Amino acid sequence: MIADHQKTKGNSTLVRASSSNVMLFGNLGNLRQSGGGGGGNNDSYIFLDYLPQPAREVNQMPNGKYPNSVMENVVEKPFEDQKPSAEQPGGSLCRALSTRMDPEQLKIMGNEDYKNGNFAEALAFYDAAISIDPNKASYRSNKSAALTALGRLLEAVFECREAIRIEPHYHRAHHRLANLYLRLGDGEKAIYQYKHSGPEADHVEIAKAKGLQVHLNKCTEARRQRDWNALIKETQAAISSGTDSAPPIYALQADALIKLHRHQEADEALTKAPNFQDDECTKYFGPICNANLLMVRTQVDMAVGRFDDALAAAQRATRLDSNNKEANMVMRKARAVAAARSTGNQLFKAAKFYEASNAYGEGLEHDPYNSVLLCNRAACRSKLGQYEKAVEDCNVALNVRPNYSKARLRRADCYAKLEKWEASIQDYEILHKEAPDDDEVSEGLLEAKAQQHKKHRGRDMKNQMKHVMHTFCIVI
């Protein structure tokens, strides 16, 4: 595209924008340009950032320059004499800012983007202002707000801390940090920051933080007593109180659910947790805490059959806390279960169903409630004609994962082979609601219903014959 444009425009010059994109220098849309001709004395720099909105015109100083420099590593080039281009697509114009702009003006422009919901653009402006004046607390605090809006809470905490370091009595920054601590599940720090937020403080928010700390204390006690139901209740109460972005609380809940063999719910609990990067979690929560989070992740991934993910999480956990006995135990368990699944699959493909069943059984010795190994062993037992045992394996798998459709389909087929048509139809109907276009399910359901109808008709015929014979005997 650039080559084609160069052919048509001749000697157009390419400039690298701040977003690492490359554009034609002379095609800046509605940027106000000073001076005429291509070789003027205007020595301004440019800072380009593609945005889904028309560019703002920036008011220049009387001499055509700006008071400060915004970014490093920009290209020095005089503005060329060019009118605004009508060729640029609507809604895709670029914004051009002079790099000699006052950082306060950048902050104002960032605030405008923030109010309009353009949080990534606002963040870019705040970063530009910080690059000029890194010791201005308001820039850091505003950057924290933009990061929070983008879901980057851990980074937002560090920016708020920096704002408070620069200006210890900055009430707005204290209040923002308190809100972040509340969402991240640190009640004591949230209370402390609320108390230092001056007029920004709200007694309702302080009460909420105190309530959170009560729930956290109860979580600690429930875990100590191994009261998993109480732990689930208290973690849910903490989440409902405003702690919606605390990985340790979601991990506690998932761990309790795993202990109660409610694997599907454990997976759902971790799905609701924020997806922070490992490095960020380690930096904020510390390596030991993050290792514990990864251990829970390992167990959940393994329980629902994500064996590769489980191994990767276990390896990261042991790297973070190599002396943690529990982490090493989880690692050994994950390796054993993954190896059993792999061996069993190879044997099943080779039609060695008895050996495959034993391989899956060896894995179940390490993890007796692993739904994937149970379902795979059920497949082997079905091939061997052990339909009752296959149903038993499917029952256990569905108890821990009620939505495990593969286990339900296998059980429906085994019920059919046992001529338990009513039970087979019940499973097939559940599957049909989940996947109405699945041909295998539809065919199985029709066949089961046909067989049930045939069975009922035969039973009715038999009853009628008995009645006729009984009547005939009475007449005689």
Short mmCIF file of N, CA and C in Angstrom, two decimals, residues 276-284 290 294 312-313 316 319-320:
data_model
loop_
_atom_site.label_atom_id
_atom_site.label_comp_id
_atom_site.label_asym_id
_atom_site.label_seq_id
_atom_site.Cartn_x
_atom_site.Cartn_y
_atom_site.Cartn_z
N PHE A 276 -4.94 -11.46 35.41
CA PHE A 276 -3.70 -10.70 35.49
C PHE A 276 -2.52 -11.55 35.03
N GLN A 277 -1.50 -10.88 34.51
CA GLN A 277 -0.30 -11.58 34.09
C GLN A 277 0.48 -12.10 35.31
N ASP A 278 1.20 -13.21 35.09
CA ASP A 278 1.97 -13.81 36.19
C ASP A 278 2.95 -12.83 36.82
N ASP A 279 3.66 -12.09 35.96
CA ASP A 279 4.67 -11.15 36.47
C ASP A 279 4.01 -10.07 37.34
N GLU A 280 2.84 -9.60 36.92
CA GLU A 280 2.14 -8.58 37.69
C GLU A 280 1.69 -9.14 39.03
N CYS A 281 1.16 -10.36 39.02
CA CYS A 281 0.72 -10.99 40.26
C CYS A 281 1.89 -11.21 41.21
N THR A 282 3.01 -11.64 40.66
CA THR A 282 4.19 -11.87 41.51
C THR A 282 4.67 -10.56 42.12
N LYS A 283 4.67 -9.51 41.33
CA LYS A 283 5.12 -8.21 41.81
C LYS A 283 4.19 -7.66 42.90
N TYR A 284 2.89 -7.84 42.72
CA TYR A 284 1.92 -7.27 43.67
C TYR A 284 1.70 -8.17 44.88
N ASN A 290 1.55 -15.98 44.73
CA ASN A 290 1.26 -16.31 43.34
C ASN A 290 1.48 -17.79 43.07
N LEU A 294 -1.28 -20.38 41.50
CA LEU A 294 -1.00 -21.28 40.38
C LEU A 294 -1.27 -22.73 40.73
N ALA A 312 1.81 -26.64 32.81
CA ALA A 312 2.48 -25.34 32.69
C ALA A 312 2.32 -24.52 33.97
N ALA A 313 1.11 -24.51 34.54
CA ALA A 313 0.88 -23.75 35.77
C ALA A 313 1.66 -24.35 36.93
N ARG A 316 5.30 -23.28 36.70
CA ARG A 316 5.49 -21.90 37.12
C ARG A 316 5.43 -21.78 38.65
N ARG A 319 8.67 -22.99 40.20
CA ARG A 319 9.76 -22.03 39.96
C ARG A 319 9.67 -20.85 40.94
N LEU A 320 8.44 -20.43 41.23
CA LEU A 320 8.26 -19.30 42.15
C LEU A 320 8.55 -19.68 43.60
#
